[in-house]
Amino acid sequence: METVLSGIRSTGHLHLGNYFGALRNFVKMQNDYNCFFFIADLHSLTTHPHPDDFHASVKIILSEYLAAGLDPDKCALFIQSDIPEVSELYVLLNMLAYKGEMERTASFKDKVRLNPENVNTGLLTYPVLMAADILVHRANYVPVGKDQEQHLEITRVLARRFNSMYGCDVFPEPQSFKFGSGPIKVPGLDGNGKMGKSEGNGIYLYDDEQTITKKVMRAVTDSGPTEPNSEKPVVIENLFTLLKLVSEPSTVEYFNEKWNDCSIRYGDLKKQLAADICKVTLPIREKIDAIYNDDAYLHRVTSEGRDKARASASATLALAKKAVGFRTF
Ligand code: TRP
């Protein structure tokens, strides 16, 4: 069976965009591939989180992914820093990664521009750590968004370079995992494209009913249709896209007809949308709380995940070290 791997950022909460996008696909993949999913806590150190918050943010995102459908019996779900083999492979790969090529990485240049006061070398070699995450399990596929494509390309370069320098074929070149229907784009509530964390236009799985209702009622609209059967402007189309994700087809149809005969009232549409979002997310919110407060369960999940991941990682690392020329005395 082929191996799929994905790292999960350890900061922030899951929003509807994550839930209907990447996460839904992860949940499906669990059945068809040998899956490795992990919380990338080492990567988050580039921004120097406060020690008091560091563990809590990992715990939150882990609880949210579990509540939203990742099944630790079907995949290896683990914490990146629990796998020391990753750090060891990172050292080996750093010797093959050139300063110039790291400096030319788009994500590095962005970060230098946004945070000129914190240009640490962990940031510079962020793609090497990501390559170690992937290569240590000899993963075949990595589901990545556009912003991570270049990192995956660097991973392939490092895999090729390692294999050719040491005359071996330890590392397969991982490919970007393409979903059959393409990723679902979940729009934000501000009419400005995708729902995202940094955009501040999101609804989170952990939002309560009041918060969700307030956010939806404040969503940007226009002054309403002036002609029957006219095309919907983007802000309105966005609300319908969300409605299609969470509501019954008959509800979507109802508001579509109202749009088409110009009798639509956006207040009614938003009320319905908020209620239907709550129907989807509130049960997940309850699960998040239950999991977050179940230390025994979280301990079991992360220990089992760590054991599965370390078994795979240590086998690869042994091959890599042998190729490099390490021998025991
Ligand atoms: N860099 C990824 C992100 O910001 C997270 C990540 C870390 C990752 N290691 C990975 C993703 C390995 C895929 C594979 O989203």
XYZ file of C-alpha atoms and ligand atoms in Angstrom:
344
model
C 0.000 0.000 0.000
C 1.314 3.454 -0.832
C 2.148 5.937 1.880
C 0.559 9.367 2.288
C 1.901 11.847 4.800
C 0.820 15.268 5.965
C 2.011 17.697 8.593
C -0.515 19.829 10.412
C 0.300 23.303 11.666
C 0.139 23.385 15.423
C -1.168 26.909 15.748
C -4.738 28.138 15.552
C -8.057 26.354 15.417
C -9.687 24.391 12.604
C -12.086 26.468 10.538
C -14.792 25.377 8.109
C -12.336 25.778 5.241
C -10.030 23.166 6.795
C -12.961 20.961 7.715
C -14.577 20.800 4.278
C -11.198 20.879 2.519
C -8.100 19.050 3.700
C -9.655 17.267 6.649
C -12.448 15.608 4.680
C -9.833 14.299 2.289
C -7.631 13.036 5.134
C -10.597 11.155 6.541
C -11.202 9.478 3.168
C -7.515 8.697 2.592
C -7.258 6.849 5.895
C -9.106 3.960 4.284
C -7.051 3.683 1.106
C -3.473 4.498 2.069
C -0.907 3.919 4.707
C -1.353 7.344 6.341
C 0.976 9.358 8.543
C -0.486 12.537 10.010
C 1.383 14.585 12.546
C 1.296 17.879 14.383
C 4.310 19.913 13.273
C 5.302 21.341 16.636
C 9.015 21.701 15.807
C 8.198 23.874 12.818
C 6.167 26.202 15.027
C 9.287 27.004 17.090
C 10.467 29.293 14.279
C 8.072 31.907 15.665
C 9.115 31.386 19.328
C 5.807 30.491 20.989
C 5.755 31.077 24.740
C 6.550 27.834 26.655
C 3.267 28.193 28.548
C 1.287 28.055 25.292
C 3.375 25.604 23.293
C 1.883 22.347 24.577
C -1.649 23.720 24.841
C -1.769 24.650 21.170
C -0.653 21.143 20.182
C -3.320 19.665 22.463
C -6.030 21.857 20.977
C -5.262 21.059 17.362
C -4.874 17.341 18.148
C -8.272 17.278 19.898
C -9.865 19.117 16.997
C -8.499 16.752 14.339
C -9.623 13.735 16.364
C -13.069 15.195 16.947
C -13.410 16.043 13.262
C -12.754 12.510 12.104
C -9.111 11.417 12.069
C -9.121 7.844 13.285
C -5.964 6.832 15.165
C -6.765 3.168 14.512
C -6.605 3.748 10.761
C -3.642 6.111 10.523
C -0.480 6.949 12.431
C -1.357 10.166 14.236
C 1.591 11.595 16.128
C 3.512 14.604 17.353
C 6.537 15.530 15.233
C 8.858 16.108 18.210
C 8.116 12.580 19.510
C 10.120 11.234 16.579
C 13.824 11.960 17.229
C 14.681 10.303 13.902
C 13.221 13.361 12.178
C 15.747 15.664 13.826
C 18.565 13.286 13.050
C 17.658 13.044 9.374
C 17.279 16.835 9.342
C 20.968 17.138 10.300
C 22.010 14.791 7.507
C 19.875 16.597 4.924
C 21.112 20.017 6.020
C 24.531 19.070 4.661
C 22.960 18.701 1.216
C 20.848 21.854 1.261
C 22.579 24.945 -0.102
C 22.218 28.339 1.499
C 21.414 30.019 -1.811
C 18.575 27.680 -2.668
C 17.057 28.058 0.782
C 17.263 31.853 0.526
C 15.448 31.736 -2.794
C 12.451 29.876 -1.332
C 9.302 31.996 -1.624
C 8.094 31.237 1.916
C 11.468 32.300 3.353
C 11.436 35.561 1.422
C 7.889 36.236 2.643
C 8.870 35.643 6.234
C 11.932 37.879 5.957
C 9.716 40.621 4.594
C 7.025 40.169 7.268
C 9.326 39.624 10.267
C 12.715 41.172 9.532
C 13.541 41.061 13.258
C 13.386 37.244 13.418
C 15.277 35.779 10.483
C 16.575 32.678 12.281
C 18.238 29.775 10.465
C 15.409 27.457 11.538
C 13.291 29.558 9.222
C 15.920 29.288 6.498
C 16.006 25.495 6.752
C 12.270 25.080 7.365
C 11.990 23.186 4.038
C 14.760 20.796 5.104
C 12.900 19.888 8.285
C 9.789 19.354 6.196
C 11.798 17.151 3.816
C 12.979 15.120 6.829
C 9.341 14.680 7.955
C 8.426 13.296 4.560
C 11.520 11.309 3.634
C 11.880 9.623 7.010
C 8.738 7.630 6.144
C 9.659 7.347 2.482
C 6.235 8.795 1.709
C 4.922 8.527 -1.849
C 2.320 11.273 -1.626
C 1.881 14.521 0.247
C -1.397 16.457 -0.031
C -0.201 20.043 -0.202
C -1.766 23.383 -0.901
C -0.230 25.848 -3.330
C 1.832 27.497 -0.591
C 3.652 24.221 0.140
C 4.345 23.081 -3.448
C 7.811 24.596 -3.476
C 8.713 22.839 -0.223
C 7.706 19.544 -1.776
C 9.866 20.323 -4.805
C 12.824 20.966 -2.453
C 12.080 17.607 -0.818
C 12.392 15.911 -4.205
C 15.658 17.739 -4.920
C 17.090 16.609 -1.576
C 15.925 13.019 -2.110
C 17.560 12.931 -5.559
C 20.720 14.574 -4.276
C 21.022 12.137 -1.383
C 20.478 9.116 -3.619
C 22.973 10.274 -6.204
C 25.628 11.460 -3.758
C 25.590 8.161 -1.885
C 24.815 5.944 -4.852
C 21.670 4.471 -3.339
C 17.904 4.627 -3.692
C 16.890 5.109 -0.082
C 14.442 7.922 -0.794
C 11.552 7.836 -3.278
C 10.553 11.242 -4.660
C 7.251 12.215 -3.065
C 4.509 13.491 -5.342
C 1.824 15.970 -4.542
C -1.417 14.129 -3.804
C -4.116 15.202 -6.223
C -7.704 14.773 -5.146
C -10.090 13.498 -7.783
C -12.520 16.389 -7.642
C -9.959 19.031 -6.665
C -9.960 20.697 -3.278
C -13.182 22.402 -2.243
C -12.720 26.126 -1.895
C -14.644 27.388 1.090
C -15.217 31.130 0.822
C -14.851 33.529 3.741
C -17.621 35.777 5.016
C -16.049 39.011 3.844
C -16.407 38.480 0.108
C -12.633 38.263 -0.244
C -12.041 34.745 -1.476
C -11.021 31.781 0.636
C -11.736 31.265 4.294
C -8.428 31.470 6.125
C -6.918 31.954 9.516
C -4.904 35.039 8.728
C -7.775 36.599 6.796
C -9.906 36.758 9.963
C -12.964 35.798 7.932
C -13.466 32.324 9.281
C -15.910 30.265 11.275
C -14.166 27.850 13.588
C -15.333 24.390 14.583
C -14.880 25.563 18.140
C -17.009 28.713 17.804
C -20.158 28.669 19.949
C -23.642 29.254 18.603
C -23.673 32.937 19.464
C -20.329 33.587 17.792
C -21.324 31.701 14.652
C -24.640 33.555 14.418
C -22.949 36.913 14.912
C -20.322 36.193 12.264
C -22.852 34.971 9.709
C -25.263 37.863 10.303
C -22.371 40.271 9.690
C -21.355 38.629 6.388
C -21.030 41.045 3.502
C -24.038 41.239 1.122
C -25.286 43.694 -1.485
C -28.523 45.613 -1.967
C -30.312 42.639 -3.529
C -31.236 41.384 -7.012
C -32.888 43.897 -9.318
C -33.770 41.592 -12.206
C -35.198 38.074 -12.115
C -32.811 35.188 -12.807
C -29.729 37.386 -12.732
C -26.249 36.125 -12.010
C -25.235 36.283 -8.359
C -22.436 38.649 -7.384
C -19.478 36.978 -5.645
C -20.479 37.902 -2.073
C -23.899 36.292 -2.558
C -22.524 33.294 -4.423
C -20.228 32.774 -1.402
C -23.190 32.521 0.959
C -24.811 29.995 -1.356
C -21.580 27.995 -1.502
C -21.578 27.776 2.288
C -25.274 26.910 2.292
C -24.612 24.048 -0.125
C -21.995 22.642 2.252
C -24.160 22.608 5.363
C -27.831 22.690 4.346
C -30.360 20.348 2.775
C -30.634 20.601 -1.032
C -34.257 21.690 -0.623
C -33.106 24.653 1.490
C -30.611 25.711 -1.161
C -33.317 25.357 -3.788
C -35.737 27.460 -1.722
C -33.325 30.398 -1.458
C -32.311 30.019 -5.075
C -35.920 30.472 -6.131
C -36.202 33.478 -3.846
C -33.109 34.929 -5.485
C -34.454 34.252 -8.953
C -37.792 35.959 -8.339
C -36.104 38.811 -6.428
C -37.993 38.150 -3.186
C -34.928 36.994 -1.247
C -34.307 38.450 2.208
C -30.690 38.152 3.161
C -31.586 38.177 6.858
C -33.585 34.964 6.400
C -30.838 33.374 4.337
C -28.227 34.186 6.975
C -30.388 32.945 9.838
C -30.842 29.634 8.050
C -27.150 29.438 7.190
C -26.094 30.118 10.792
C -28.509 27.476 12.105
C -27.283 24.874 9.619
C -23.607 25.615 10.327
C -24.357 25.135 14.035
C -26.036 21.812 13.285
C -22.777 20.615 11.748
C -20.285 22.154 14.144
C -21.867 22.088 17.607
C -21.700 18.284 17.970
C -18.032 18.473 16.917
C -17.447 21.203 19.483
C -18.786 18.885 22.178
C -16.469 16.118 21.011
C -13.495 18.490 21.027
C -14.194 19.311 24.676
C -14.590 15.658 25.630
C -11.344 14.660 23.920
C -9.420 17.672 25.213
C -10.350 16.707 28.763
C -9.544 13.027 28.350
C -5.830 12.886 29.122
C -5.778 9.079 29.191
C -7.171 8.928 25.665
C -4.754 11.548 24.331
C -1.880 9.716 25.977
C -2.906 6.444 24.340
C -3.381 8.015 20.896
C -0.053 9.856 20.880
C 1.880 6.885 22.298
C 0.492 4.500 19.704
C 1.052 7.063 16.953
C 4.601 7.642 18.108
C 5.327 3.897 18.144
C 3.999 3.399 14.612
C 5.901 6.414 13.316
C 9.157 5.541 15.056
C 9.090 2.003 13.683
C 8.911 3.387 10.168
C 11.331 6.266 10.800
C 14.054 4.212 12.453
C 14.062 1.710 9.589
C 14.611 4.526 7.079
C 17.212 6.274 9.200
C 19.227 3.065 9.495
C 19.322 2.804 5.685
C 20.251 6.467 5.309
C 23.053 6.300 7.875
C 24.437 3.193 6.286
C 24.448 4.950 2.905
C 26.265 7.964 4.358
C 28.939 5.662 5.761
C 28.207 5.430 9.476
C 29.383 2.150 10.978
C 29.239 0.919 14.564
C 32.439 -0.046 16.368
N 4.721 23.337 6.392
C 3.406 22.763 6.478
C 2.366 23.881 6.625
O 2.721 24.991 6.979
C 3.298 21.810 7.644
C 4.226 20.650 7.470
C 5.325 20.373 8.198
C 4.082 19.626 6.501
N 5.901 19.236 7.760
C 5.181 18.739 6.719
C 3.160 19.364 5.481
C 5.352 17.623 5.917
C 3.338 18.241 4.685
C 4.434 17.391 4.903
O 1.210 23.659 6.399
